[in-house]
Short mmCIF file of C-alpha atoms in Angstrom, two decimals:
data_model
loop_
_atom_site.label_atom_id
_atom_site.label_comp_id
_atom_site.label_asym_id
_atom_site.label_seq_id
_atom_site.Cartn_x
_atom_site.Cartn_y
_atom_site.Cartn_z
CA MET T 1 0.00 0.00 0.00
CA GLU T 2 1.40 3.36 -0.96
CA THR T 3 2.04 5.95 1.72
CA ARG T 4 -0.78 8.44 2.02
CA ALA T 5 -0.15 12.07 1.12
CA PRO T 6 1.48 14.15 3.84
CA GLN T 7 -0.67 16.66 5.67
CA GLY T 8 2.12 19.17 6.23
CA LEU T 9 5.83 19.75 6.23
CA LEU T 10 7.70 17.98 9.05
CA LEU T 11 9.41 20.71 11.08
CA LEU T 12 12.41 20.16 13.29
CA LEU T 13 11.41 22.30 16.25
CA LEU T 14 14.55 21.76 18.26
CA PHE T 15 14.31 24.70 20.62
CA LEU T 16 10.63 24.74 21.53
CA PRO T 17 9.57 23.23 24.88
CA PRO T 18 7.59 20.02 24.41
CA LEU T 19 3.91 19.90 25.29
CA PRO T 20 2.74 17.21 27.72
CA PRO T 21 1.49 14.17 25.79
CA ARG T 22 -2.27 13.82 25.75
CA GLY T 23 -3.26 11.22 28.28
CA ALA T 24 0.26 9.82 28.51
CA SER T 25 1.32 7.83 31.52
CA ALA T 26 4.90 8.78 32.23
CA GLY T 27 7.43 6.00 32.07
CA SER T 28 5.20 3.66 30.10
CA LEU T 29 7.89 1.91 28.07
CA HIS T 30 6.61 -1.62 27.66
CA SER T 31 8.27 -4.66 29.25
CA PRO T 32 11.95 -3.60 29.29
CA GLY T 33 12.89 -6.87 30.97
CA LEU T 34 11.79 -8.87 27.93
CA SER T 35 14.01 -7.08 25.44
CA GLU T 36 17.45 -8.31 24.40
CA CYS T 37 18.27 -5.09 22.53
CA PHE T 38 18.44 -1.47 23.58
CA GLN T 39 19.78 -0.01 20.34
CA VAL T 40 17.37 0.64 17.52
CA ASN T 41 19.44 -1.43 15.08
CA GLY T 42 20.15 -4.33 17.46
CA ALA T 43 23.92 -3.75 17.44
CA ASP T 44 23.96 -4.80 21.10
CA TYR T 45 22.18 -8.12 20.50
CA ARG T 46 24.03 -10.99 22.22
CA GLY T 47 21.27 -13.59 22.13
CA HIS T 48 21.37 -17.11 20.73
CA GLN T 49 19.10 -17.07 17.68
CA ASN T 50 20.99 -18.87 14.92
CA ARG T 51 18.44 -18.88 12.11
CA THR T 52 17.10 -16.01 10.03
CA GLY T 53 13.57 -16.60 11.33
CA PRO T 54 12.20 -16.92 14.87
CA ARG T 55 11.53 -20.21 16.64
CA GLY T 56 13.55 -22.33 14.22
CA ALA T 57 12.19 -20.79 11.04
CA GLY T 58 14.26 -19.37 8.22
CA ARG T 59 17.68 -20.41 7.00
CA PRO T 60 20.48 -21.60 9.30
CA CYS T 61 23.33 -19.19 9.94
CA LEU T 62 26.97 -20.00 9.23
CA PHE T 63 29.51 -20.01 12.05
CA TRP T 64 31.47 -16.78 12.31
CA ASP T 65 34.77 -18.67 12.56
CA GLN T 66 34.04 -20.21 9.14
CA THR T 67 33.41 -16.98 7.22
CA GLN T 68 36.97 -15.76 6.64
CA GLN T 69 36.19 -15.34 2.94
CA HIS T 70 33.77 -12.54 3.86
CA SER T 71 34.30 -9.12 5.45
CA TYR T 72 33.28 -10.22 8.96
CA SER T 73 34.42 -13.26 10.91
CA SER T 74 35.67 -14.12 14.37
CA ALA T 75 39.19 -13.35 13.11
CA SER T 76 38.15 -9.76 12.35
CA ASP T 77 36.78 -9.35 15.89
CA PRO T 78 39.55 -10.68 18.18
CA GLN T 79 38.42 -8.55 21.15
CA GLY T 80 34.79 -9.64 20.85
CA ARG T 81 33.55 -6.07 20.49
CA TRP T 82 30.96 -7.09 17.90
CA GLY T 83 30.06 -10.34 19.62
CA LEU T 84 31.56 -12.60 16.94
CA GLY T 85 33.17 -15.91 17.85
CA PRO T 86 33.00 -19.68 17.33
CA HIS T 87 29.19 -19.65 17.08
CA ASN T 88 26.51 -18.95 14.50
CA PHE T 89 24.29 -16.48 16.39
CA CYS T 90 22.85 -13.44 14.63
CA ARG T 91 24.89 -10.27 15.13
CA ASN T 92 25.22 -6.76 13.67
CA PRO T 93 28.97 -6.06 13.41
CA ASP T 94 28.72 -3.39 10.70
CA GLY T 95 26.03 -1.12 12.15
CA ASP T 96 23.37 -2.28 9.70
CA VAL T 97 19.69 -1.68 10.36
CA GLN T 98 19.25 -4.96 12.28
CA PRO T 99 21.15 -8.17 13.19
CA TRP T 100 22.02 -10.53 10.37
CA CYS T 101 24.17 -13.53 9.55
CA TYR T 102 25.91 -15.23 6.66
CA VAL T 103 24.04 -18.13 5.04
CA ALA T 104 24.94 -20.73 2.45
CA GLU T 105 25.10 -18.91 -0.87
CA THR T 106 22.06 -19.36 -3.09
CA GLU T 107 21.89 -19.62 -6.87
CA GLU T 108 20.99 -15.94 -6.96
CA GLY T 109 24.26 -15.11 -5.20
CA ILE T 110 22.65 -14.19 -1.85
CA TYR T 111 25.05 -15.09 0.96
CA TRP T 112 23.60 -13.20 3.96
CA ARG T 113 20.18 -12.48 5.44
CA TYR T 114 18.64 -10.26 8.11
CA CYS T 115 17.44 -12.05 11.24
CA ASP T 116 13.87 -11.60 12.45
CA ILE T 117 14.35 -11.63 16.24
CA PRO T 118 11.13 -10.88 18.18
CA THR T 119 13.04 -10.12 21.40
CA CYS T 120 15.44 -7.70 19.70
CA HIS T 121 13.32 -4.56 19.65
CA MET T 122 14.28 -1.69 21.90
CA PRO T 123 11.79 -0.87 24.67
CA GLY T 124 9.52 1.89 23.45
CA TYR T 125 9.19 0.37 19.99
CA LEU T 126 5.66 -1.04 19.81
CA GLY T 127 5.97 -2.91 16.53
CA CYS T 128 5.09 -2.83 12.86
CA PHE T 129 1.48 -2.05 11.90
CA VAL T 130 -0.59 -1.99 8.72
CA ASP T 131 -1.49 1.48 7.41
CA SER T 132 -4.24 1.24 4.80
CA GLY T 133 -4.95 4.97 4.86
CA ALA T 134 -8.71 4.50 5.34
CA PRO T 135 -8.91 5.09 8.22
CA PRO T 136 -5.31 6.10 8.97
CA ALA T 137 -3.42 3.91 11.43
CA LEU T 138 -2.46 7.01 13.45
CA SER T 139 -5.06 9.76 13.41
CA GLY T 140 -2.93 12.75 14.41
CA PRO T 141 -0.88 15.21 12.35
CA SER T 142 1.73 14.01 9.89
CA GLY T 143 4.59 15.28 7.77
CA THR T 144 7.51 14.25 5.59
CA SER T 145 11.22 14.93 5.54
CA THR T 146 14.11 13.88 3.35
CA LYS T 147 16.19 13.84 6.57
CA LEU T 148 13.84 11.68 8.58
CA THR T 149 15.21 9.63 11.46
CA VAL T 150 13.34 7.87 14.24
CA GLN T 151 14.10 10.67 16.71
CA VAL T 152 13.09 13.40 14.24
CA CYS T 153 9.62 11.86 14.10
CA LEU T 154 9.51 11.28 17.87
CA ARG T 155 10.41 14.90 18.53
CA PHE T 156 7.80 16.14 16.05
CA CYS T 157 4.98 14.17 17.70
CA ARG T 158 6.22 14.92 21.21
CA MET T 159 6.05 18.64 20.50
CA LYS T 160 2.58 18.20 19.07
CA GLY T 161 1.49 16.64 22.37
CA TYR T 162 0.86 13.05 21.20
CA GLN T 163 1.80 9.75 22.82
CA LEU T 164 2.84 7.79 19.73
CA ALA T 165 4.94 8.42 16.64
CA GLY T 166 4.96 6.29 13.51
CA VAL T 167 7.54 6.24 10.72
CA GLU T 168 6.64 5.00 7.26
CA ALA T 169 8.32 4.45 3.89
CA GLY T 170 11.59 5.97 5.06
CA TYR T 171 10.46 9.61 4.92
CA ALA T 172 6.94 10.00 6.45
CA CYS T 173 5.97 10.62 10.07
CA PHE T 174 2.54 10.26 11.71
CA CYS T 175 1.34 11.01 15.24
CA GLY T 176 -1.37 9.33 17.27
CA SER T 177 -2.60 8.18 20.66
CA GLU T 178 -2.95 4.84 22.43
CA SER T 179 -6.56 4.58 21.31
CA ASP T 180 -5.29 4.22 17.73
CA LEU T 181 -3.52 1.00 18.72
CA ASP T 182 -6.79 -0.59 19.84
CA ARG T 183 -7.93 -0.78 16.22
CA GLY T 184 -4.45 -1.23 14.74
CA ARG T 185 -3.52 -4.32 12.74
CA PRO T 186 -0.06 -5.72 13.54
CA ALA T 187 2.16 -6.67 10.61
CA PRO T 188 5.21 -8.96 10.46
CA ALA T 189 8.32 -7.24 11.76
CA THR T 190 10.08 -7.86 8.46
CA ASP T 191 7.51 -5.67 6.65
CA CYS T 192 9.03 -2.57 8.26
CA ASP T 193 12.19 -2.74 6.20
CA GLN T 194 12.66 0.74 4.72
CA ILE T 195 15.84 2.60 5.63
CA CYS T 196 15.34 6.08 7.07
CA PHE T 197 16.21 8.81 4.58
CA GLY T 198 18.17 10.61 7.31
CA HIS T 199 20.06 7.66 8.83
CA PRO T 200 21.34 4.58 6.98
CA GLY T 201 21.44 2.57 10.22
CA GLN T 202 17.75 2.95 11.13
CA LEU T 203 14.52 1.54 9.77
CA CYS T 204 11.55 3.85 9.20
CA GLY T 205 8.59 1.58 8.56
CA GLY T 206 7.79 0.16 5.15
CA ASP T 207 5.46 0.48 2.19
CA GLY T 208 2.06 0.85 3.84
CA ARG T 209 3.62 -0.15 7.15
CA LEU T 210 4.14 1.98 10.23
CA GLY T 211 6.89 1.42 12.76
CA ILE T 212 5.34 2.87 15.93
CA TYR T 213 7.26 4.23 18.96
CA GLU T 214 6.37 5.84 22.26
CA VAL T 215 7.41 9.49 22.19
CA SER T 216 9.10 9.18 25.60
CA VAL T 217 12.06 7.53 23.87
CA GLY T 218 14.91 10.05 23.78
CA SER T 219 13.02 12.81 25.60
CA CYS T 220 15.03 15.43 27.44
CA GLN T 221 12.85 15.49 30.53
CA GLY T 222 10.16 13.47 32.21
CA ASN T 223 8.58 12.24 35.42
CA TRP T 224 8.87 8.46 35.62
CA THR T 225 6.55 6.75 38.08
CA ALA T 226 6.01 3.25 36.64
CA PRO T 227 7.33 0.31 38.73
CA GLN T 228 9.95 -0.36 36.05
CA GLY T 229 11.03 1.12 32.75
CA VAL T 230 13.80 2.48 30.56
CA ILE T 231 15.36 5.94 30.37
CA TYR T 232 17.27 6.91 27.24
CA SER T 233 19.71 9.74 26.70
CA PRO T 234 18.35 12.80 24.87
CA ASP T 235 17.75 12.35 21.12
CA PHE T 236 18.10 8.54 21.36
CA PRO T 237 18.33 6.48 19.13
CA ASP T 238 20.16 9.32 17.37
CA GLU T 239 23.35 10.63 18.98
CA TYR T 240 22.86 13.29 21.61
CA GLY T 241 23.82 16.77 20.52
CA PRO T 242 26.01 19.53 22.00
CA ASP T 243 24.95 21.72 24.91
CA ARG T 244 22.23 19.36 26.10
CA ASN T 245 20.90 19.95 29.62
CA CYS T 246 18.31 17.34 30.54
CA SER T 247 16.79 15.91 33.71
CA TRP T 248 14.45 13.10 34.66
CA ALA T 249 12.59 12.58 37.95
CA LEU T 250 12.42 8.92 38.89
CA SER T 251 10.02 7.86 41.66
CA PRO T 252 8.65 4.32 41.20
CA PRO T 253 6.80 2.61 44.06
CA GLY T 254 9.15 1.29 46.72
CA ALA T 255 11.81 2.35 49.17
CA ALA T 256 14.92 1.71 47.02
CA LEU T 257 15.97 1.63 43.38
CA GLU T 258 17.92 -0.68 41.11
CA LEU T 259 19.49 0.75 37.96
CA THR T 260 21.22 -1.21 35.18
CA PHE T 261 23.05 0.53 32.36
CA ARG T 262 22.45 -1.35 29.11
CA LEU T 263 24.42 1.14 27.03
CA PHE T 264 26.82 3.90 28.02
CA GLU T 265 28.86 5.88 25.51
CA LEU T 266 29.70 9.51 26.26
CA ALA T 267 32.07 11.57 24.13
CA ASP T 268 34.45 12.88 26.80
CA PRO T 269 34.78 13.67 30.54
CA ARG T 270 32.87 16.93 30.09
CA ASP T 271 29.70 15.04 29.20
CA ARG T 272 28.33 14.01 32.57
CA LEU T 273 25.41 12.06 34.07
CA GLU T 274 24.59 12.64 37.76
CA LEU T 275 22.33 10.65 40.10
CA ARG T 276 21.00 12.62 43.07
CA ASP T 277 18.69 11.79 45.93
CA ALA T 278 15.49 13.66 45.08
CA ALA T 279 14.69 14.29 48.75
CA SER T 280 18.02 15.63 49.97
CA GLY T 281 19.66 16.67 46.70
CA SER T 282 22.86 14.87 47.68
CA LEU T 283 24.99 13.45 44.88
CA LEU T 284 24.95 9.64 44.92
CA ARG T 285 26.91 8.77 41.79
CA ALA T 286 28.34 10.56 38.75
CA PHE T 287 29.56 9.13 35.45
CA ASP T 288 31.18 10.65 32.39
CA GLY T 289 33.06 9.72 29.24
CA ALA T 290 36.14 8.74 31.24
CA ARG T 291 34.34 7.11 34.18
CA PRO T 292 31.60 4.78 32.95
CA PRO T 293 29.26 3.02 35.35
CA PRO T 294 30.28 -0.42 36.62
CA PRO T 295 28.72 -3.50 35.04
CA GLY T 296 25.75 -5.10 36.69
CA PRO T 297 22.93 -3.60 38.75
CA LEU T 298 23.47 -0.39 40.69
CA LEU T 299 21.55 -0.54 43.97
CA LEU T 300 20.60 2.73 45.65
CA ARG T 301 18.84 3.30 48.97
CA ALA T 302 16.72 6.17 47.73
CA ALA T 303 12.97 6.25 47.15
CA ALA T 304 13.29 8.85 44.38
CA LEU T 305 16.10 9.99 42.13
CA LEU T 306 16.84 13.02 40.04
CA LEU T 307 18.94 12.20 36.96
CA SER T 308 20.63 15.07 35.15
CA PHE T 309 22.71 14.99 31.97
CA ARG T 310 24.86 17.72 30.46
CA SER T 311 26.96 17.72 27.31
CA ASP T 312 29.54 20.29 26.28
CA ALA T 313 29.68 22.32 23.08
CA ARG T 314 31.35 19.45 21.21
CA GLY T 315 29.30 16.55 22.59
CA HIS T 316 28.23 13.90 20.08
CA ALA T 317 27.89 10.22 21.02
CA GLN T 318 25.40 7.38 21.22
CA GLY T 319 24.51 8.18 24.84
CA PHE T 320 23.01 5.75 27.32
CA ALA T 321 20.09 3.47 28.02
CA LEU T 322 19.33 2.38 31.57
CA THR T 323 16.62 0.20 33.03
CA TYR T 324 15.24 0.80 36.49
CA ARG T 325 12.91 -0.92 38.92
CA GLY T 326 11.63 0.02 42.31
CA LEU T 327 12.36 -2.22 45.28
CA GLN T 328 9.46 -2.62 47.69
CA ASP T 329 11.69 -2.78 50.75
CA ALA T 330 15.07 -1.20 51.34
CA ALA T 331 16.12 -4.54 52.81
CA ASP T 332 16.04 -5.91 49.24
CA ASP T 333 19.10 -3.78 48.59
CA ARG T 334 21.78 -6.22 49.73
CA ALA T 335 24.74 -4.09 48.71
CA PRO T 336 26.12 -0.85 50.20
CA GLN T 337 24.67 2.37 48.84
CA GLY T 338 25.91 3.05 45.34
CA SER T 339 27.62 -0.30 44.99
CA ALA T 340 27.54 -2.05 41.65
CA GLN T 341 26.83 -5.62 42.62
CA THR T 342 25.68 -7.72 45.53
CA PRO T 343 28.49 -9.96 46.78
CA ALA T 344 27.80 -13.64 46.51
CA ALA T 345 27.04 -15.54 49.69
CA SER T 346 29.96 -17.40 51.22
CA PRO T 347 29.93 -21.15 50.63
CA ASP T 348 29.23 -23.43 53.56
CA TRP T 349 32.84 -24.49 53.89
CA ALA T 350 33.94 -20.88 54.33
CA ASN T 351 32.23 -20.71 57.73
CA VAL T 352 33.48 -24.01 59.14
CA SER T 353 35.12 -23.57 62.55
CA CYS T 354 38.46 -25.17 63.27
CA SER T 355 37.73 -25.45 66.99
CA PRO T 356 37.31 -28.97 68.42
CA ARG T 357 33.79 -30.10 69.19
CA PRO T 358 32.86 -29.63 72.86
CA GLY T 359 32.12 -33.33 73.22
CA ALA T 360 35.52 -34.63 72.12
CA PRO T 361 38.38 -32.29 73.12
CA GLU T 362 40.82 -35.10 73.95
CA ALA T 363 40.46 -36.81 70.55
CA ALA T 364 40.88 -33.56 68.65
CA THR T 365 43.95 -32.58 70.69
CA GLY T 366 45.57 -35.98 70.20
CA ALA T 367 44.98 -35.84 66.45
CA ARG T 368 46.59 -32.40 66.23
CA VAL T 369 49.66 -33.52 68.22
CA PHE T 370 50.12 -36.60 66.04
CA SER T 371 49.80 -34.56 62.82
CA THR T 372 52.28 -31.96 64.07
CA VAL T 373 54.88 -34.56 65.11
CA THR T 374 54.55 -36.36 61.76
CA ALA T 375 54.93 -33.15 59.75
CA VAL T 376 57.99 -32.05 61.73
CA SER T 377 59.60 -35.48 61.33
CA VAL T 378 59.09 -35.50 57.58
CA LEU T 379 60.49 -31.97 57.29
CA LEU T 380 63.59 -32.86 59.29
CA LEU T 381 64.22 -35.93 57.13
CA LEU T 382 63.96 -33.83 53.98
CA LEU T 383 66.36 -31.22 55.32
CA LEU T 384 68.86 -33.86 56.40
CA SER T 385 68.68 -35.50 52.96
CA LEU T 386 69.22 -32.16 51.26
CA LEU T 387 72.19 -31.33 53.51
CA ARG T 388 73.75 -34.73 52.87
CA LEU T 389 73.28 -34.33 49.15
CA LEU T 390 74.85 -30.90 49.15
CA ARG T 391 77.80 -32.09 51.22
CA ARG T 392 78.40 -34.66 48.45
CA ARG T 393 78.73 -31.71 46.05
CA SER T 394 75.67 -32.70 44.07
CA CYS T 395 73.88 -30.76 41.37
CA LEU T 396 70.19 -30.10 41.95
CA LEU T 397 68.05 -30.01 38.80
CA ALA T 398 64.44 -28.85 39.11
CA PRO T 399 61.63 -28.53 36.50
CA GLY T 400 61.00 -25.27 34.67
CA LYS T 401 60.64 -23.55 31.27
CA GLY T 402 62.97 -22.15 28.66
CA PRO T 403 65.66 -23.27 26.19
CA PRO T 404 68.60 -25.39 27.38
CA ALA T 405 71.81 -23.84 28.64
CA LEU T 406 75.36 -24.84 27.75
CA GLY T 407 76.60 -26.13 31.11
CA PRO T 408 76.53 -25.82 34.89
CA SER T 409 77.62 -22.69 36.67
CA ARG T 410 80.28 -22.90 39.37
CA GLY T 411 81.39 -20.47 41.96
CA PRO T 412 84.28 -20.49 44.40
CA GLY T 413 84.26 -23.15 47.09
CA ARG T 414 81.75 -25.90 46.69
CA SER T 415 81.07 -26.99 43.15
CA TRP T 416 77.29 -27.14 42.80
CA ALA T 417 74.54 -25.66 40.61
CA VAL T 418 70.76 -25.74 40.35
CA TRP T 419 69.21 -26.54 37.00
CA TYR T 420 65.65 -27.04 35.76
CA ARG T 421 63.89 -28.57 32.81
CA ARG T 422 60.40 -29.82 32.05
CA PRO T 423 58.79 -32.17 32.88
CA ARG T 424 60.65 -33.26 36.03
CA GLY T 425 63.81 -32.54 37.95
CA VAL T 426 66.79 -34.77 38.71
CA ALA T 427 69.77 -34.79 41.10
CA LEU T 428 73.17 -36.36 40.53
CA PRO T 429 76.65 -36.34 42.07
CA CYS T 430 78.65 -33.44 40.78
CA PRO T 431 82.39 -33.73 41.45
CA PRO T 432 84.52 -31.18 39.63
CA GLY T 433 85.03 -32.11 36.01
CA ASP T 434 82.59 -35.04 36.03
CA PRO T 435 81.80 -35.53 32.28
CA GLN T 436 78.50 -37.29 33.05
CA ALA T 437 77.23 -34.29 34.95
CA GLU T 438 78.49 -31.93 32.24
CA VAL T 439 76.58 -33.81 29.52
CA LEU T 440 73.35 -34.11 31.50
CA ALA T 441 73.41 -30.53 32.71
CA ALA T 442 73.89 -29.29 29.16
CA SER T 443 70.23 -30.06 28.45
CA TYR T 444 69.05 -28.04 31.44
CA ARG T 445 68.80 -24.34 32.12
CA PRO T 446 70.25 -22.78 35.31
CA LEU T 447 68.19 -20.78 37.74
CA SER T 448 68.57 -17.02 37.68
CA ALA T 449 71.49 -15.42 39.51
CA SER T 450 69.19 -14.05 42.21
CA SER T 451 67.68 -17.51 42.82
CA GLN T 452 71.13 -19.07 42.96
CA SER T 453 72.21 -16.46 45.49
CA SER T 454 69.15 -17.03 47.68
CA LEU T 455 69.68 -20.76 47.65
CA ARG T 456 73.35 -20.35 48.54
CA SER T 457 72.32 -18.31 51.57
CA LEU T 458 69.87 -21.01 52.62
CA ILE T 459 72.51 -23.73 52.27
CA SER T 460 75.00 -21.71 54.27
CA ALA T 461 72.45 -21.45 57.07
CA LEU T 462 72.07 -25.22 57.10
#
């Protein structure tokens, strides 16, 4: 179905304050815990789908360590930055519009396919819907732009005071409310396959298909009261711009908060995100381009937070995406305030006492005395054997690494040396000029000079 005619020019009203969305419930991003992606193009997908279709459908993917003939393979990603490795899971290493994988080449010469991953849609994206034009899928104002991106459309509808924004055919934007979704007809996710005219790494609906988002995505301010949700940096999924000064009030039900950063990329140390206690105004944590947040959940004993973000005059980066949830009881926060992770519980054996049981002190004491006497006896025998061996001017050879040396080292006085070689050590009599010792020692490597000196001191003490 062709895109219906635009009703007006899409304006980029960057400096006008946004109107409150009509009937919007703040923080209503849907089911953030079910999503495996927080970037609009799924570049952060690290799931395990290994076919081009969901639930076993589609073509099987090739393993990334078997695609050296192509541009992307596990060899081209040695640090794992793109998530490639000895597996065949869908990934997006080149910043394409969605995850993909290599497939066995067809007769038409097709050797890769996009992956349809139901769980890889960023929170705030509501899905792909049919737009027949009669009636329109979204009933609010609309416009077109040859520089359309997802955030351009979101900003347009947010400033118009609507809850939803829909992108279509790569260049058209439509606004609507939640009531429009009640009569909307979902379409397969793969139908929304048109690249945005203003961003080659984003999808903007399809032919007669609307990709619908909540306008709270990438907003510069808001009051978030839902039990859980997602907060994105300003202008997300586009990069945040320079001189941004944004704040979000976060007060879900509960006595404490848990935050998890899913993405964090700031341009430099002058771009800063602060977390403050909303009641006292005290600074709890601060992060910037040089000091990112720690991995894992961030647990805070605060019923409400004020998040503020500022970028400098040169700021341009992807930004951040964080999920939050309210904790019903502050006791659920098992870590110190502002800590990144809850330490794991100590295993049972870590708390075992070494004290004898009250019922059997004599048996425990006798066992300890016997063990001590045995250990001391064995140690004395070993020392006596070592002393006797050294008095016979023997060479000690112990296991180690490295290429062989040319011969034993000798110093003044006693003629002895310590050598090592894998896999085991040996000891042999070492009189001066003994050819047998010279030949055997030639295949070993001596200890370092410092080790030889330390051992000489020990022997002298004996």
